[in-house]
Amino acid sequence: MSLVGVIAFYFTYTLVLFSIIAILYTFGLWSRRFSVAISIQRIWKLGAEEMNRLIRGNSIDRMHFAIVVGLLLSIAFALLGPALPYLLPLLYLMLALTLPAIAGLLLSLYWRLQLLNKSDRLNRKLNGSKEMIFNSKKLQVILIVVIVFTIAQLIVEWITGFEWLANLLDATKNLFIAIYYARPSINLIKNFDRPITKVQLPFELKKIQSGEVDAAQVKVGVDKIGELSSDAIASCDSCVEIGACEAACPATATGRLLSPRVLVRKVSVLKESNGDDADPFKEILDDEVWSCTTCGACVYSCPVGVDHLGLIYQLRRTMVEKNRLDQKKSSLLMNLMQGGNSMGLPNYARNSWIKDEFGISEAREGKPFEYLLWVGCMPSFDERSRESVRSLLKIVREAGLSDKLAYLGDEETCCGDPARRLGEEGTFQNYALTNIEIFKKYGAKKLVVLCAHGYNSFTNDYISVDSSMKGIKVYHESQLIEELIEKGKIKLKKANEDVTIHDPCYLARYNGVVEPQRLILSSASNLKEPQQSGERTFCCGAGGANYWYDVPEEKRISHERLDQLSATGAKVTVTLCPFCNSMLNDASSVKMNGSMKVIDLSQFVEEHLDKNG
Amino acid sequence: MAKVYNNWVYIKFMRGLIFSENAELGKEMLNFLGGKIECDVAFAGEVGEAGLFAAKKIFILDSYPYDPQPVAIALESIATSYDYFFVGATTAGREVAAMMSQDLKIPMESEILSFDLESGQARISRFYYGGKTVMEKITSARIFTVMAGIASPLVTEKPYEQEVTVVHVQKPGINLITREEKQKGSIDLTRADVIVAVGRGIGKKEGLDVAGKLASALGGELAGSRPVCSDLHWLGEERQVGLSGKRVKPKIYIALGISGQIQHIVGMRDSKIVIAINRDKSAPIFNECDYGLVGDLYEIVPKLVQALGF
Ligand SMILES: Cc1cc2nc3c(=O)[nH]c(=O)nc-3n(C[C@H](O)[C@H](O)[C@H](O)COP(=O)(O)OP(=O)(O)OC[C@H]3O[C@@H](n4cnc5c(N)ncnc54)[C@H](O)[C@@H]3O)c2cc1C
Ligand code: SF4
């Protein structure tokens, strides 16, 4: 190497060292601001989680992984630069690794360039301010620059004599990382294992009722951006326009007025340009907030741990608080507050048919029981949906458990989920407290539900209201049926029939219940998985109280999902939630003249019972 | 006034006051309460109308503003000589009754179906459980609202001999500034008396003509199920009835080729008379209707139109 070469190398190497110090400095800064203790264990856990995503994830996860590997590799090259000529095996290994990394980076580059256009259109459609649109482009271009620099550096590493150039590229890119990516990285380290099920409580009704907390002091909803929870703000500020949320969002996919990316960026930019006192609804449209089905796909897929949903709940509560509701939403609330169910039908004798048809007793009759069946709003009132309960009760009868089951009759109301998701926390907590009292009164230890929303409410939401719920085991019908099969109480016969499955967001993504349904279905049919399945399922369109209201859209979410399901070639779809069932059934009858049969898991199992076995 | 002697209730003389801004409803209430309690009447209208009420004492409100508050105050000023109050359940009447109840600290029951006095207490009945059942109870309430149509109006042949008092209503706190007519062309299904609703059973858009003829023969409005309105767009979305459409309560609801899924039913179950025409006799709509015709709507409807003389 010539003297000039040596000087150039060591000069640029010093720049690399400085840039790495800058990264460490900003990481330290943000970890203090977010009060995150960065420990080896936590990073290790995060690494394991990332590997897990790589294995189970989709193409966006893999691209994201390629970027992370590329970045780490490029930094390793630069740091170890002076030593590498003496560590030839390591050098060759690293060079070999550059190839898949470059391929992944090129793919991400391609995706990002496409996104640049698409996201710009969305920003405008969703009423983004000038600042927001500019900022959005800026962040996306920076990400593109980082990718391009990383690719260039990895290529240059192959050419001897140009190490100085590689160093220069690395140092520049590191500065970008220090400035723009330290905050999201710390946010990720803080939040990567935060469960989607967690909902921040604006108040605890129990404490207000007992007088421990003064109701006058409770503030629900936000008038100013500064009143958003610090977590929500940190979340919004951490978004770096990756766009994974938007790619996963069913609302965006069907042309509703919502992109989770745009929503969090609006908040962040508005806060920056107009300060803490800005009214969030200055830029956020009402229908933007109502378009969300709370499916959680955005939170699940965000590579930097942004909690879009936490923000959405706070905005919805604000709108409910201010009564900015159309007739459908307000009549849902009226029905919940006055009628004891979400359907606006008389609660009286809502499921007396169970006793008439199956002779199962109501809890208040005082007969001891093991399982308490929560029938749910849909099957209580919708004749079509009752079929799923009938099937479940026939399965229970086949297993000889009818005597061990009871139901609540007129004491059953709503689980409260639609109220919480719409943003009426008080009504939700009221239901939760009342229901918990009823469970206690009858000493219920095991609850059986057919509905994914009921399952989630009882397993997660209720515990945050009253920890005694931890003592109650909640079975989704899939788990109960699996247990019955495992214990040999029922047997299924295999049919040579293709079926596909629609996982409910609130069961699979929220609660990770994906195995039992697959074990059951694959033991009795040929299970054809749709592209988006298991934890990565695509919403049916009913969640987040969307079942009861409409928002502008180009296509129904249920129709989009039906297309995905029928792409498997199967003519039968098995659902695990009465709401999904209703949505997809309706889609099938409108779009396919009913040629996709949509049945509940219990109906499938009943059809495949091997009564001789 | 009722007096209590040694725990015996001695009914000396119970008097009621009927109020409705709508004179017809006032006469209906007079008929409804006839023989049960003697009532005087307050109404808002012309002095000349007073003689048409079969009541001994008539109060005429000298104005009837949009603000229910001064109306309630005016009625409270004459309330002392009455034991029971019956207010016509119009939009404004309900508010007036509620305000009187609040101001006079007298309990109130809304939309009663019957009224009787029993040992000095009122026995009433009203709908319960969303209209599924009727509840009867003895109540301490003394203010009631009464729905229109509960009885035919009590007509007096010759002018009644009566004492007429004009009651001054104070200036309202709310003033009417302008009135704006609803946009022409926008239909309001929720106010229609007759609705002919079509479902996917009409099969093709042209089928609307058949349904349309029936609707115009009956002077009603066309409506549809969700598939017809917002999926197939044969009718506008503003005509959709159901969970994600309008909630309607016409006097007559005719469902043509509608299967009657619950999402549709919740939008029309408050209709007075439901007539369903469907080919499939096991269609759930037949559980919700008063008259059901099993058959092809294309055969039945033209005959109906003909029978109606069109
Ligand atoms: C979230 C959600 C919200 C919904 N909201 C609404 C809503 O607001 N309003 C609504 O209506 N639906 C709503 N639905 C849809 C609802 O579930 C039903 O799918 C829909 O009501 C069915 O419409 P239909 O009765 O017109 O069609 P179908 O169910 O297809 O019924 C057609 C009927 O026509 C009969 N028929 C066919 N040919 C003839 C003939 N020649 N003569 C006589 N009868 C004939 C058939 O026997 C059948 O019963 C909603 C669904 C969901 C999931
Ligand atoms: S929760 Fe689902 S619908 Fe709502 S913004 Fe996130 S991805 Fe979109």
Coordinates of C-alpha atoms and ligand atoms in Angstrom, one line a residue, chain A residues 196 244-253 256 258-261 263 288-289 291-301 308-309 312-313 316 505-506 509-510 539 543 546 557, ligand 2:
Chain A
I196 CA -50.8 -7.0 21.7
A244 CA -44.6 -3.0 7.3
C245 CA -47.7 -2.0 9.2
E246 CA -49.3 -0.6 6.1
A247 CA -48.5 -3.7 4.1
A248 CA -50.2 -5.9 6.7
C249 CA -53.2 -3.6 7.4
P250 CA -56.6 -4.9 6.1
A251 CA -58.0 -1.4 6.2
T252 CA -55.3 0.0 3.9
A253 CA -55.6 -3.1 1.7
R256 CA -60.3 2.5 3.7
L258 CA -56.4 4.5 7.1
S259 CA -52.8 3.6 7.0
P260 CA -51.3 2.9 10.5
R261 CA -48.0 4.4 9.2
L263 CA -51.6 7.8 11.5
E288 CA -59.3 7.2 9.8
V289 CA -59.7 6.2 13.5
S291 CA -61.5 2.3 9.9
C292 CA -59.3 0.3 12.2
T293 CA -60.6 -3.2 13.0
T294 CA -58.1 -3.5 15.9
C295 CA -56.8 -6.7 14.2
G296 CA -53.3 -5.9 15.5
A297 CA -51.5 -6.8 12.3
C298 CA -49.7 -3.4 12.4
V299 CA -48.4 -3.8 15.9
Y300 CA -47.4 -7.4 15.2
S301 CA -45.5 -6.6 12.1
H308 CA -50.4 1.9 16.7
L309 CA -53.4 0.4 18.6
I312 CA -56.1 4.4 18.2
Y313 CA -57.8 3.6 21.5
R316 CA -61.5 6.6 19.9
C505 CA -57.1 -12.2 14.9
Y506 CA -58.2 -12.2 18.6
R509 CA -52.5 -13.2 16.7
Y510 CA -53.6 -11.8 20.1
C539 CA -58.9 -9.8 9.5
G543 CA -63.2 -6.6 14.9
N546 CA -66.7 -2.7 13.0
I557 CA -62.5 -6.6 4.1
Ligands
SF4_2 S1 -55.0 -2.9 14.0 FE1 -55.3 -3.8 11.9 S2 -56.8 -2.5 10.9 FE2 -56.1 -1.3 12.7 S3 -54.4 -0.1 11.9 FE3 -53.5 -2.0 12.7 S4 -53.4 -3.3 10.9 FE4 -54.8 -1.7 10.4

